[in-house]
Amino acid sequence: MRGLTLRHATRRCAPITTPIENSTTDLWAILEQLAPGRLVPLTEFRKLYSTPEEGRLKALYDFVFEVNQGLPPMALRRLKEDVAKELPLKTRILHPRVMPDVQAEAYERARDKLATGTKGAALKMLHHIRSVSVHPAITAIENADEFIDLSGRLSIPRS
């Protein structure tokens, strides 16, 4: 990896968006290109951060986004409330639902495939899990009532 690094670049930029699907290894790869050698080697980085532990991830967040050892932050984070102040505050209204059995079974099958699949298939399976959490058979049902009843997100609680 070090052989591919642009050591003599005067400026480096890596615009990235919400890393919800990225692993900490992806973060390491991006940051290593921006600031070669500033992070620990990948093998050590994986040992430290591959398992999500709040204290370690907070330390990583601080290392990346705060001034560290007299060096500027490795990354800048723009928040909507800082750059788009004219937008209204986000309102979240939660309506918890229990997945119908068909949906819960499809969701568990998708999770099992993710757990036993290859790394290359992980992103595809995460997308599938998200889809199943919306609806277990998004294209298979033509009857509207049956379609709605199969999804915990679409069904309206009956009193």
PDB file of N, CA and C in Angstrom, residues 2-12 32-36:
ATOM      1  N   ARG A   2       1.921   1.253   0.746  1.00  0.00           N
ATOM      2  CA  ARG A   2       2.769   2.441   0.839  1.00  0.00           C
ATOM      3  C   ARG A   2       3.356   2.819  -0.527  1.00  0.00           C
ATOM      4  N   GLY A   3       3.590   1.842  -1.380  1.00  0.00           N
ATOM      5  CA  GLY A   3       4.154   2.123  -2.691  1.00  0.00           C
ATOM      6  C   GLY A   3       3.202   2.923  -3.575  1.00  0.00           C
ATOM      7  N   LEU A   4       1.918   2.868  -3.280  1.00  0.00           N
ATOM      8  CA  LEU A   4       0.928   3.573  -4.090  1.00  0.00           C
ATOM      9  C   LEU A   4       0.626   4.979  -3.570  1.00  0.00           C
ATOM     10  N   THR A   5       1.144   5.320  -2.422  1.00  0.00           N
ATOM     11  CA  THR A   5       0.816   6.599  -1.802  1.00  0.00           C
ATOM     12  C   THR A   5       1.504   7.756  -2.504  1.00  0.00           C
ATOM     13  N   LEU A   6       0.785   8.831  -2.695  1.00  0.00           N
ATOM     14  CA  LEU A   6       1.350  10.045  -3.277  1.00  0.00           C
ATOM     15  C   LEU A   6       2.057  10.819  -2.169  1.00  0.00           C
ATOM     16  N   ARG A   7       3.313  10.552  -1.966  1.00  0.00           N
ATOM     17  CA  ARG A   7       4.063  11.148  -0.864  1.00  0.00           C
ATOM     18  C   ARG A   7       4.350  12.628  -1.062  1.00  0.00           C
ATOM     19  N   HIS A   8       4.497  13.077  -2.291  1.00  0.00           N
ATOM     20  CA  HIS A   8       4.960  14.433  -2.531  1.00  0.00           C
ATOM     21  C   HIS A   8       3.847  15.380  -2.972  1.00  0.00           C
ATOM     22  N   ALA A   9       2.620  15.002  -2.800  1.00  0.00           N
ATOM     23  CA  ALA A   9       1.510  15.872  -3.172  1.00  0.00           C
ATOM     24  C   ALA A   9       1.464  17.070  -2.226  1.00  0.00           C
ATOM     25  N   THR A  10       1.201  18.251  -2.767  1.00  0.00           N
ATOM     26  CA  THR A  10       1.131  19.436  -1.912  1.00  0.00           C
ATOM     27  C   THR A  10      -0.230  19.563  -1.242  1.00  0.00           C
ATOM     28  N   ARG A  11      -1.261  19.035  -1.866  1.00  0.00           N
ATOM     29  CA  ARG A  11      -2.594  19.069  -1.283  1.00  0.00           C
ATOM     30  C   ARG A  11      -3.275  17.736  -1.536  1.00  0.00           C
ATOM     31  N   ARG A  12      -4.076  17.343  -0.560  1.00  0.00           N
ATOM     32  CA  ARG A  12      -4.854  16.112  -0.703  1.00  0.00           C
ATOM     33  C   ARG A  12      -6.276  16.402  -0.255  1.00  0.00           C
ATOM     34  N   GLU A  32      -5.299   7.227   5.318  1.00  0.00           N
ATOM     35  CA  GLU A  32      -3.891   6.901   5.047  1.00  0.00           C
ATOM     36  C   GLU A  32      -3.428   7.571   3.759  1.00  0.00           C
ATOM     37  N   GLN A  33      -4.337   7.739   2.804  1.00  0.00           N
ATOM     38  CA  GLN A  33      -3.996   8.451   1.571  1.00  0.00           C
ATOM     39  C   GLN A  33      -3.858   9.952   1.821  1.00  0.00           C
ATOM     40  N   LEU A  34      -4.674  10.468   2.734  1.00  0.00           N
ATOM     41  CA  LEU A  34      -4.630  11.901   3.029  1.00  0.00           C
ATOM     42  C   LEU A  34      -3.430  12.285   3.887  1.00  0.00           C
ATOM     43  N   ALA A  35      -3.124  11.449   4.862  1.00  0.00           N
ATOM     44  CA  ALA A  35      -2.042  11.756   5.805  1.00  0.00           C
ATOM     45  C   ALA A  35      -1.242  10.481   6.054  1.00  0.00           C
ATOM     46  N   PRO A  36      -0.407  10.088   5.100  1.00  0.00           N
ATOM     47  CA  PRO A  36       0.330   8.824   5.211  1.00  0.00           C
ATOM     48  C   PRO A  36       1.133   8.740   6.505  1.00  0.00           C
TER      49      PRO A  36
END
